[in-house]
Tab-separated table of N, CA, C and O in Angstrom:
chain	number	residue	atom	x	y	z
A	1	UNK	N	73.831	15.956	7.951
A	1	UNK	CA	72.930	16.475	8.962
A	1	UNK	C	73.475	16.202	10.367
A	1	UNK	O	73.361	17.038	11.234
A	2	UNK	N	74.057	15.026	10.590
A	2	UNK	CA	74.589	14.684	11.898
A	2	UNK	C	75.740	15.576	12.330
A	2	UNK	O	75.837	15.951	13.505
A	3	UNK	N	76.600	15.949	11.374
A	3	UNK	CA	77.716	16.839	11.713
A	3	UNK	C	77.218	18.226	12.096
A	3	UNK	O	77.751	18.858	13.008
A	4	UNK	N	76.177	18.694	11.396
A	4	UNK	CA	75.604	19.997	11.726
A	4	UNK	C	74.980	19.972	13.121
A	4	UNK	O	75.114	20.935	13.892
A	5	UNK	N	74.322	18.861	13.453
A	5	UNK	CA	73.764	18.720	14.799
A	5	UNK	C	74.875	18.751	15.849
A	5	UNK	O	74.742	19.408	16.884
A	6	UNK	N	75.964	18.042	15.579
A	6	UNK	CA	77.082	17.998	16.524
A	6	UNK	C	77.697	19.379	16.692
A	6	UNK	O	78.000	19.795	17.819
A	7	UNK	N	77.879	20.089	15.591
A	7	UNK	CA	78.456	21.441	15.673
A	7	UNK	C	77.568	22.367	16.496
A	7	UNK	O	78.057	23.107	17.363
A	8	UNK	N	76.262	22.327	16.242
A	8	UNK	CA	75.331	23.184	16.977
A	8	UNK	C	75.298	22.807	18.465
A	8	UNK	O	75.321	23.683	19.338
A	9	UNK	N	75.251	21.506	18.750
A	9	UNK	CA	75.201	21.051	20.135
A	9	UNK	C	76.490	21.414	20.868
A	9	UNK	O	76.458	21.872	22.019
A	10	UNK	N	77.617	21.237	20.201
A	10	UNK	CA	78.911	21.588	20.803
A	10	UNK	C	78.983	23.091	21.096
A	10	UNK	O	79.494	23.495	22.148
A	11	UNK	N	78.470	23.889	20.193
A	11	UNK	CA	78.460	25.344	20.401
A	11	UNK	C	77.639	25.714	21.636
A	11	UNK	O	78.050	26.545	22.441
A	12	UNK	N	76.482	25.071	21.813
A	12	UNK	CA	75.644	25.328	22.989
A	12	UNK	C	76.371	24.887	24.260
A	12	UNK	O	76.377	25.610	25.269
A	13	UNK	N	76.996	23.721	24.218
A	13	UNK	CA	77.739	23.240	25.385
A	13	UNK	C	78.843	24.213	25.773
A	13	UNK	O	79.025	24.524	26.956
A	14	UNK	N	79.580	24.695	24.790
A	14	UNK	CA	80.673	25.640	25.054
A	14	UNK	C	80.137	26.968	25.577
A	14	UNK	O	80.717	27.563	26.500
A	15	UNK	N	79.046	27.438	25.004
A	15	UNK	CA	78.455	28.707	25.421
A	15	UNK	C	78.092	28.688	26.901
A	15	UNK	O	78.290	29.669	27.619
A	16	UNK	N	77.592	27.569	27.386
A	16	UNK	CA	77.178	27.469	28.778
A	16	UNK	C	78.220	26.805	29.677
A	16	UNK	O	77.945	26.505	30.834
A	17	UNK	N	79.412	26.552	29.141
A	17	UNK	CA	80.492	25.977	29.930
A	17	UNK	C	80.234	24.541	30.363
A	17	UNK	O	80.662	24.117	31.434
A	18	UNK	N	79.558	23.790	29.518
A	18	UNK	CA	79.185	22.419	29.870
A	18	UNK	C	79.921	21.361	29.060
A	18	UNK	O	79.647	20.168	29.221
A	19	UNK	N	80.833	21.740	28.212
A	19	UNK	CA	81.445	20.786	27.290
A	19	UNK	C	82.184	19.655	28.001
A	19	UNK	O	82.257	18.548	27.483
A	20	UNK	N	82.715	19.906	29.200
A	20	UNK	CA	83.423	18.847	29.922
A	20	UNK	C	82.540	18.166	30.965
A	20	UNK	O	83.016	17.383	31.773
A	21	UNK	N	81.244	18.446	30.943
A	21	UNK	CA	80.341	17.889	31.941
A	21	UNK	C	79.302	16.932	31.352
A	21	UNK	O	78.352	16.553	32.020
A	22	UNK	N	79.475	16.525	30.119
A	22	UNK	CA	78.510	15.641	29.471
A	22	UNK	C	78.895	14.197	29.766
A	22	UNK	O	79.960	13.736	29.373
A	23	UNK	N	78.014	13.501	30.464
A	23	UNK	CA	78.263	12.093	30.755
A	23	UNK	C	77.703	11.209	29.651
A	23	UNK	O	78.356	10.288	29.178
A	24	UNK	N	76.494	11.528	29.213
A	24	UNK	CA	75.843	10.704	28.207
A	24	UNK	C	74.833	11.548	27.440
A	24	UNK	O	74.347	12.549	27.940
A	25	UNK	N	74.528	11.107	26.242
A	25	UNK	CA	73.496	11.747	25.428
A	25	UNK	C	72.490	10.669	25.065
A	25	UNK	O	72.854	9.600	24.583
A	26	UNK	N	71.210	10.974	25.325
A	26	UNK	CA	70.143	10.034	25.006
A	26	UNK	C	69.426	10.517	23.759
A	26	UNK	O	68.971	11.650	23.695
A	27	UNK	N	69.376	9.664	22.767
A	27	UNK	CA	68.663	9.996	21.533
A	27	UNK	C	68.246	8.696	20.864
A	27	UNK	O	68.719	7.628	21.214
A	28	UNK	N	67.306	8.814	19.914
A	28	UNK	CA	66.874	7.594	19.234
A	28	UNK	C	67.963	7.121	18.285
A	28	UNK	O	68.985	7.778	18.104
A	29	UNK	N	67.758	5.968	17.687
A	29	UNK	CA	68.814	5.336	16.898
A	29	UNK	C	68.727	5.659	15.409
A	29	UNK	O	68.927	4.802	14.577
A	30	UNK	N	68.458	6.903	15.099
A	30	UNK	CA	68.457	7.364	13.714
A	30	UNK	C	69.908	7.609	13.308
A	30	UNK	O	70.727	8.064	14.109
A	31	UNK	N	70.240	7.329	12.067
A	31	UNK	CA	71.642	7.392	11.633
A	31	UNK	C	72.262	8.779	11.812
A	31	UNK	O	73.442	8.882	12.141
A	32	UNK	N	71.487	9.853	11.624
A	32	UNK	CA	72.090	11.177	11.790
A	32	UNK	C	72.471	11.431	13.251
A	32	UNK	O	73.426	12.162	13.525
A	33	UNK	N	71.767	10.810	14.206
A	33	UNK	CA	72.168	10.940	15.607
A	33	UNK	C	73.462	10.179	15.875
A	33	UNK	O	74.286	10.616	16.680
A	34	UNK	N	73.642	9.047	15.219
A	34	UNK	CA	74.890	8.297	15.378
A	34	UNK	C	76.071	9.090	14.825
A	34	UNK	O	77.148	9.119	15.422
A	35	UNK	N	75.859	9.754	13.685
A	35	UNK	CA	76.905	10.612	13.117
A	35	UNK	C	77.195	11.772	14.070
A	35	UNK	O	78.351	12.133	14.295
A	36	UNK	N	76.126	12.335	14.651
A	36	UNK	CA	76.298	13.434	15.599
A	36	UNK	C	77.167	12.994	16.778
A	36	UNK	O	78.086	13.707	17.177
A	37	UNK	N	76.890	11.826	17.329
A	37	UNK	CA	77.656	11.319	18.478
A	37	UNK	C	79.129	11.162	18.107
A	37	UNK	O	80.024	11.580	18.851
A	38	UNK	N	79.399	10.557	16.950
A	38	UNK	CA	80.792	10.366	16.511
A	38	UNK	C	81.504	11.695	16.301
A	38	UNK	O	82.644	11.870	16.715
A	39	UNK	N	80.832	12.631	15.664
A	39	UNK	CA	81.454	13.928	15.378
A	39	UNK	C	81.626	14.746	16.659
A	39	UNK	O	82.625	15.454	16.819
A	40	UNK	N	80.687	14.632	17.580
A	40	UNK	CA	80.809	15.343	18.852
A	40	UNK	C	82.022	14.845	19.630
A	40	UNK	O	82.704	15.630	20.296
A	41	UNK	N	82.318	13.562	19.523
A	41	UNK	CA	83.510	13.008	20.186
A	41	UNK	C	84.787	13.607	19.601
A	41	UNK	O	85.770	13.806	20.312
A	42	UNK	N	84.775	13.917	18.298
A	42	UNK	CA	85.930	14.573	17.681
A	42	UNK	C	86.062	16.016	18.151
A	42	UNK	O	87.174	16.509	18.367
A	43	UNK	N	84.937	16.690	18.323
A	43	UNK	CA	84.952	18.097	18.744
A	43	UNK	C	85.236	18.261	20.233
A	43	UNK	O	85.808	19.265	20.653
A	44	UNK	N	84.840	17.303	21.019
A	44	UNK	CA	84.935	17.408	22.473
A	44	UNK	C	85.684	16.198	23.028
A	44	UNK	O	85.101	15.132	23.196
A	45	UNK	N	86.957	16.338	23.331
A	45	UNK	CA	87.770	15.203	23.786
A	45	UNK	C	87.265	14.551	25.079
A	45	UNK	O	87.512	13.373	25.323
A	46	UNK	N	86.528	15.288	25.917
A	46	UNK	CA	86.037	14.692	27.167
A	46	UNK	C	84.799	13.811	26.945
A	46	UNK	O	84.426	13.050	27.829
A	47	UNK	N	84.201	13.903	25.781
A	47	UNK	CA	83.057	13.058	25.444
A	47	UNK	C	83.574	11.872	24.650
A	47	UNK	O	84.206	12.035	23.610
A	48	UNK	N	83.306	10.657	25.116
A	48	UNK	CA	83.904	9.464	24.516
A	48	UNK	C	83.115	8.854	23.369
A	48	UNK	O	83.414	7.760	22.914
A	49	UNK	N	82.105	9.525	22.907
A	49	UNK	CA	81.405	9.060	21.716
A	49	UNK	C	80.414	7.952	21.965
A	49	UNK	O	79.612	8.017	22.895
A	50	UNK	N	80.486	6.925	21.130
A	50	UNK	CA	79.472	5.866	21.117
A	50	UNK	C	79.246	5.222	22.476
A	50	UNK	O	78.107	4.913	22.838
A	51	UNK	N	80.295	5.028	23.250
A	51	UNK	CA	80.116	4.387	24.562
A	51	UNK	C	79.369	5.298	25.535
A	51	UNK	O	78.869	4.830	26.559
A	52	UNK	N	79.249	6.584	25.225
A	52	UNK	CA	78.487	7.507	26.061
A	52	UNK	C	77.135	7.855	25.436
A	52	UNK	O	76.485	8.803	25.853
A	53	UNK	N	76.727	7.106	24.447
A	53	UNK	CA	75.434	7.319	23.805
A	53	UNK	C	74.439	6.320	24.384
A	53	UNK	O	74.647	5.118	24.316
A	54	UNK	N	73.367	6.828	24.955
A	54	UNK	CA	72.319	5.979	25.492
A	54	UNK	C	71.165	5.978	24.506
A	54	UNK	O	70.561	7.019	24.263
A	55	UNK	N	70.907	4.815	23.924
A	55	UNK	CA	69.765	4.725	23.021
A	55	UNK	C	68.498	4.896	23.839
A	55	UNK	O	68.406	4.433	24.962
A	56	UNK	N	67.526	5.573	23.283
A	56	UNK	CA	66.272	5.816	23.984
A	56	UNK	C	65.516	4.506	24.134
A	56	UNK	O	65.010	3.943	23.163
A	57	UNK	N	65.448	4.002	25.350
A	57	UNK	CA	64.819	2.719	25.628
A	57	UNK	C	63.354	2.715	25.213
A	57	UNK	O	62.871	1.755	24.621
A	58	UNK	N	62.640	3.800	25.508
A	58	UNK	CA	61.225	3.844	25.157
A	58	UNK	C	61.013	3.819	23.651
A	58	UNK	O	60.045	3.246	23.164
A	59	UNK	N	61.920	4.430	22.892
A	59	UNK	CA	61.808	4.400	21.434
A	59	UNK	C	61.974	2.965	20.934
A	59	UNK	O	61.232	2.508	20.063
A	60	UNK	N	62.918	2.248	21.503
A	60	UNK	CA	63.151	0.859	21.098
A	60	UNK	C	61.946	0.003	21.481
A	60	UNK	O	61.473	-0.823	20.687
A	61	UNK	N	61.400	0.196	22.683
A	61	UNK	CA	60.213	-0.548	23.103
A	61	UNK	C	59.049	-0.248	22.159
A	61	UNK	O	58.309	-1.150	21.758
A	62	UNK	N	58.894	1.025	21.782
A	62	UNK	CA	57.833	1.415	20.857
A	62	UNK	C	57.984	0.706	19.517
A	62	UNK	O	57.005	0.194	18.966
A	63	UNK	N	59.188	0.662	18.981
A	63	UNK	CA	59.417	-0.008	17.698
A	63	UNK	C	59.106	-1.501	17.788
A	63	UNK	O	58.477	-2.070	16.892
A	64	UNK	N	59.534	-2.135	18.873
A	64	UNK	CA	59.280	-3.563	19.053
A	64	UNK	C	57.783	-3.815	19.201
A	64	UNK	O	57.234	-4.752	18.598
A	65	UNK	N	57.098	-2.968	19.977
A	65	UNK	CA	55.656	-3.140	20.172
A	65	UNK	C	54.909	-3.008	18.848
A	65	UNK	O	54.016	-3.814	18.545
A	66	UNK	N	55.267	-2.007	18.038
A	66	UNK	CA	54.616	-1.837	16.740
A	66	UNK	C	54.848	-3.043	15.843
A	66	UNK	O	53.948	-3.488	15.134
A	67	UNK	N	56.048	-3.572	15.880
A	67	UNK	CA	56.363	-4.743	15.078
A	67	UNK	C	55.540	-5.945	15.518
A	67	UNK	O	55.000	-6.670	14.683
A	68	UNK	N	55.407	-6.124	16.820
A	68	UNK	CA	54.643	-7.258	17.337
A	68	UNK	C	53.149	-7.086	17.041
A	68	UNK	O	52.478	-8.041	16.660
A	69	UNK	N	52.629	-5.884	17.196
A	69	UNK	CA	51.201	-5.635	16.967
A	69	UNK	C	50.834	-5.864	15.512
A	69	UNK	O	49.764	-6.392	15.206
A	70	UNK	N	51.710	-5.472	14.596
A	70	UNK	CA	51.374	-5.614	13.178
A	70	UNK	C	51.202	-7.084	12.781
A	70	UNK	O	50.535	-7.379	11.792
A	71	UNK	N	51.750	-8.003	13.560
A	71	UNK	CA	51.568	-9.422	13.277
A	71	UNK	C	50.115	-9.852	13.463
A	71	UNK	O	49.678	-10.850	12.908
A	72	UNK	N	49.360	-9.082	14.254
A	72	UNK	CA	47.982	-9.434	14.561
A	72	UNK	C	46.966	-8.572	13.815
A	72	UNK	O	45.768	-8.702	14.030
A	73	UNK	N	47.433	-7.668	12.970
A	73	UNK	CA	46.524	-6.795	12.230
A	73	UNK	C	45.666	-7.591	11.262
A	73	UNK	O	46.144	-8.493	10.577
A	74	UNK	N	44.422	-7.250	11.232
A	74	UNK	CA	43.480	-7.837	10.284
A	74	UNK	C	42.784	-6.669	9.611
A	74	UNK	O	42.353	-5.731	10.272
A	75	UNK	N	42.689	-6.711	8.312
A	75	UNK	CA	41.996	-5.649	7.614
A	75	UNK	C	40.541	-5.609	8.062
A	75	UNK	O	39.932	-6.638	8.312
A	76	UNK	N	39.986	-4.419	8.166
A	76	UNK	CA	38.626	-4.234	8.638
A	76	UNK	C	37.621	-5.006	7.796
A	76	UNK	O	36.713	-5.631	8.324
A	77	UNK	N	37.805	-4.992	6.493
A	77	UNK	CA	36.869	-5.697	5.611
A	77	UNK	C	36.880	-7.193	5.921
A	77	UNK	O	35.825	-7.824	6.020
A	78	UNK	N	38.069	-7.767	6.096
A	78	UNK	CA	38.168	-9.190	6.424
A	78	UNK	C	37.546	-9.481	7.784
A	78	UNK	O	36.864	-10.477	7.970
A	79	UNK	N	37.769	-8.575	8.751
A	79	UNK	CA	37.208	-8.751	10.076
A	79	UNK	C	35.683	-8.738	10.006
A	79	UNK	O	35.014	-9.589	10.600
A	80	UNK	N	35.130	-7.786	9.275
A	80	UNK	CA	33.666	-7.710	9.152
A	80	UNK	C	33.096	-8.974	8.515
A	80	UNK	O	32.064	-9.480	8.952
A	81	UNK	N	33.756	-9.490	7.492
A	81	UNK	CA	33.292	-10.714	6.843
A	81	UNK	C	33.334	-11.894	7.811
A	81	UNK	O	32.416	-12.707	7.855
A	82	UNK	N	34.412	-11.977	8.601
A	82	UNK	CA	34.515	-13.056	9.579
A	82	UNK	C	33.417	-12.941	10.631
A	82	UNK	O	32.804	-13.930	11.017
A	83	UNK	N	33.173	-11.715	11.093
A	83	UNK	CA	32.135	-11.516	12.103
A	83	UNK	C	30.764	-11.870	11.561
A	83	UNK	O	29.975	-12.539	12.227
A	84	UNK	N	30.484	-11.428	10.332
A	84	UNK	CA	29.181	-11.720	9.735
A	84	UNK	C	28.996	-13.228	9.537
A	84	UNK	O	27.923	-13.765	9.780
A	85	UNK	N	30.056	-13.896	9.119
A	85	UNK	CA	29.957	-15.323	8.817
A	85	UNK	C	29.917	-16.187	10.068
A	85	UNK	O	29.161	-17.149	10.136
A	86	UNK	N	30.713	-15.830	11.070
A	86	UNK	CA	30.860	-16.742	12.195
A	86	UNK	C	30.158	-16.363	13.469
A	86	UNK	O	30.023	-17.190	14.367
A	87	UNK	N	29.654	-15.156	13.585
A	87	UNK	CA	29.146	-14.721	14.877
A	87	UNK	C	27.636	-14.745	14.990
A	87	UNK	O	27.104	-14.505	16.061
A	88	UNK	N	26.936	-15.046	13.927
A	88	UNK	CA	25.484	-14.953	13.963
A	88	UNK	C	24.883	-15.824	15.057
A	88	UNK	O	23.934	-15.440	15.717
A	89	UNK	N	25.443	-16.995	15.278
A	89	UNK	CA	24.927	-17.877	16.317
A	89	UNK	C	25.532	-17.610	17.682
A	89	UNK	O	25.159	-18.239	18.664
A	90	UNK	N	26.425	-16.676	17.771
A	90	UNK	CA	27.109	-16.389	19.025
A	90	UNK	C	26.211	-15.642	19.993
A	90	UNK	O	25.332	-14.892	19.603
A	91	UNK	N	26.466	-15.813	21.286
A	91	UNK	CA	25.702	-15.091	22.295
A	91	UNK	C	26.040	-13.606	22.267
A	91	UNK	O	25.334	-12.794	22.849
A	92	UNK	N	27.130	-13.225	21.582
A	92	UNK	CA	27.550	-11.830	21.484
A	92	UNK	C	27.107	-11.191	20.172
A	92	UNK	O	27.586	-10.142	19.793
A	93	UNK	N	26.181	-11.828	19.469
A	93	UNK	CA	25.786	-11.339	18.150
A	93	UNK	C	25.287	-9.897	18.202
A	93	UNK	O	25.622	-9.083	17.357
A	94	UNK	N	24.535	-9.536	19.214
A	94	UNK	CA	23.980	-8.181	19.298
A	94	UNK	C	25.096	-7.143	19.384
A	94	UNK	O	25.065	-6.127	18.670
A	95	UNK	N	26.102	-7.400	20.237
A	95	UNK	CA	27.212	-6.448	20.365
A	95	UNK	C	28.021	-6.377	19.069
A	95	UNK	O	28.396	-5.299	18.620
A	96	UNK	N	28.276	-7.528	18.475
A	96	UNK	CA	29.040	-7.554	17.237
A	96	UNK	C	28.280	-6.868	16.108
A	96	UNK	O	28.853	-6.138	15.300
A	97	UNK	N	26.980	-7.071	16.066
A	97	UNK	CA	26.164	-6.447	15.043
A	97	UNK	C	26.188	-4.922	15.196
A	97	UNK	O	26.235	-4.187	14.210
A	98	UNK	N	26.182	-4.429	16.441
A	98	UNK	CA	26.279	-2.981	16.679
A	98	UNK	C	27.619	-2.438	16.170
A	98	UNK	O	27.683	-1.363	15.582
A	99	UNK	N	28.687	-3.190	16.408
A	99	UNK	CA	30.005	-2.768	15.906
A	99	UNK	C	30.021	-2.713	14.383
A	99	UNK	O	30.580	-1.786	13.782
A	100	UNK	N	29.410	-3.691	13.743
A	100	UNK	CA	29.349	-3.699	12.281
A	100	UNK	C	28.546	-2.507	11.761
A	100	UNK	O	28.931	-1.867	10.790
A	101	UNK	N	27.428	-2.189	12.427
A	101	UNK	CA	26.624	-1.036	12.020
A	101	UNK	C	27.417	0.259	12.181
A	101	UNK	O	27.378	1.138	11.328
A	102	UNK	N	28.135	0.373	13.292
A	102	UNK	CA	28.954	1.565	13.534
A	102	UNK	C	30.022	1.707	12.455
A	102	UNK	O	30.264	2.793	11.939
A	103	UNK	N	30.660	0.598	12.098
A	103	UNK	CA	31.671	0.610	11.051
A	103	UNK	C	31.066	1.069	9.723
A	103	UNK	O	31.659	1.869	9.006
A	104	UNK	N	29.868	0.587	9.420
A	104	UNK	CA	29.194	0.994	8.184
A	104	UNK	C	28.837	2.474	8.208
A	104	UNK	O	28.952	3.176	7.204
A	105	UNK	N	28.428	2.993	9.391
A	105	UNK	CA	28.119	4.419	9.519
A	105	UNK	C	29.365	5.272	9.291
A	105	UNK	O	29.310	6.312	8.636
A	106	UNK	N	30.488	4.843	9.864
A	106	UNK	CA	31.745	5.577	9.661
A	106	UNK	C	32.130	5.592	8.184
A	106	UNK	O	32.556	6.619	7.662
A	107	UNK	N	31.967	4.454	7.538
A	107	UNK	CA	32.301	4.367	6.121
A	107	UNK	C	31.388	5.273	5.302
A	107	UNK	O	31.838	5.988	4.416
A	108	UNK	N	30.105	5.277	5.621
A	108	UNK	CA	29.147	6.115	4.892
A	108	UNK	C	29.435	7.592	5.105
A	108	UNK	O	29.231	8.415	4.205
A	109	UNK	N	29.916	7.944	6.286
A	109	UNK	CA	30.228	9.340	6.593
A	109	UNK	C	31.547	9.780	5.970
A	109	UNK	O	31.930	10.941	6.066
A	110	UNK	N	32.255	8.856	5.343
A	110	UNK	CA	33.535	9.194	4.710
A	110	UNK	C	34.713	9.146	5.648
A	110	UNK	O	35.805	9.563	5.294
A	111	UNK	N	34.497	8.648	6.867
A	111	UNK	CA	35.602	8.559	7.821
A	111	UNK	C	36.539	7.408	7.495
A	111	UNK	O	37.663	7.365	7.961
A	112	UNK	N	36.064	6.464	6.686
A	112	UNK	CA	36.878	5.322	6.289
A	112	UNK	C	37.007	5.325	4.784
A	112	UNK	O	36.225	5.952	4.076
A	113	UNK	N	37.965	4.568	4.278
A	113	UNK	CA	38.099	4.480	2.833
A	113	UNK	C	36.951	3.653	2.256
A	113	UNK	O	36.229	2.975	2.964
A	114	UNK	N	36.765	3.693	0.951
A	114	UNK	CA	35.632	3.034	0.300
A	114	UNK	C	35.678	1.521	0.392
A	114	UNK	O	34.662	0.858	0.344
A	115	UNK	N	36.860	0.973	0.504
A	115	UNK	CA	36.993	-0.476	0.540
A	115	UNK	C	36.744	-1.036	1.933
A	115	UNK	O	36.572	-2.212	2.109
A	116	UNK	N	36.806	-0.162	2.955
A	116	UNK	CA	36.603	-0.647	4.320
A	116	UNK	C	37.775	-1.429	4.854
A	116	UNK	O	37.647	-2.167	5.795
A	117	UNK	N	38.935	-1.256	4.243
A	117	UNK	CA	40.100	-1.999	4.730
A	117	UNK	C	41.273	-1.069	4.954
A	117	UNK	O	42.401	-1.394	4.639
A	118	UNK	N	40.988	0.071	5.554
A	118	UNK	CA	42.033	1.012	5.865
A	118	UNK	C	43.029	0.370	6.819
A	118	UNK	O	42.645	-0.230	7.797
A	119	UNK	N	44.292	0.460	6.482
A	119	UNK	CA	45.332	-0.143	7.326
A	119	UNK	C	45.611	0.760	8.520
A	119	UNK	O	45.491	1.963	8.440
A	120	UNK	N	46.001	0.163	9.627
A	120	UNK	CA	46.439	0.956	10.751
A	120	UNK	C	47.842	1.435	10.476
A	120	UNK	O	48.552	0.889	9.635
A	121	UNK	N	48.280	2.464	11.182
A	121	UNK	CA	49.617	3.008	10.987
A	121	UNK	C	50.615	2.139	11.705
A	121	UNK	O	50.701	2.159	12.913
A	122	UNK	N	51.375	1.344	10.973
A	122	UNK	CA	52.373	0.457	11.560
A	122	UNK	C	53.764	0.843	11.113
A	122	UNK	O	54.591	0.004	10.820
A	123	UNK	N	54.025	2.120	11.096
A	123	UNK	CA	55.347	2.602	10.731
A	123	UNK	C	56.330	2.131	11.791
A	123	UNK	O	56.244	2.516	12.937
A	124	UNK	N	57.265	1.294	11.431
A	124	UNK	CA	58.212	0.768	12.412
A	124	UNK	C	59.580	1.361	12.202
A	124	UNK	O	60.562	0.825	12.664
A	125	UNK	N	59.702	2.459	11.623
A	125	UNK	CA	61.008	3.042	11.453
A	125	UNK	C	61.065	4.473	11.425
A	125	UNK	O	60.399	5.324	11.612
């Protein structure tokens, strides 16, 4: 797939007369993009390959953030049990109780799974 991307990209560069004007290519760090960068360097001698590849900083920050957030994930069912057990005497009981009722309404409406422990999307790759 990476070689096909490089061939297509090189064709576009040549069509518009830009093949010798590429300073850097920014893309995420998926393996097919790495293959594309290497193959493009073979097709275009003025492009130096890996040293001219800029990894997408925001993509890397996103991956790191997702990884860090997943460390704090608590299943909804466990959270509800903790709230029910520990918050009754709290000054915030009314607000917490409203959240629990809302969660139960969502579950009853079918917006949540039957177990009440739907995982958040923590795809880190």
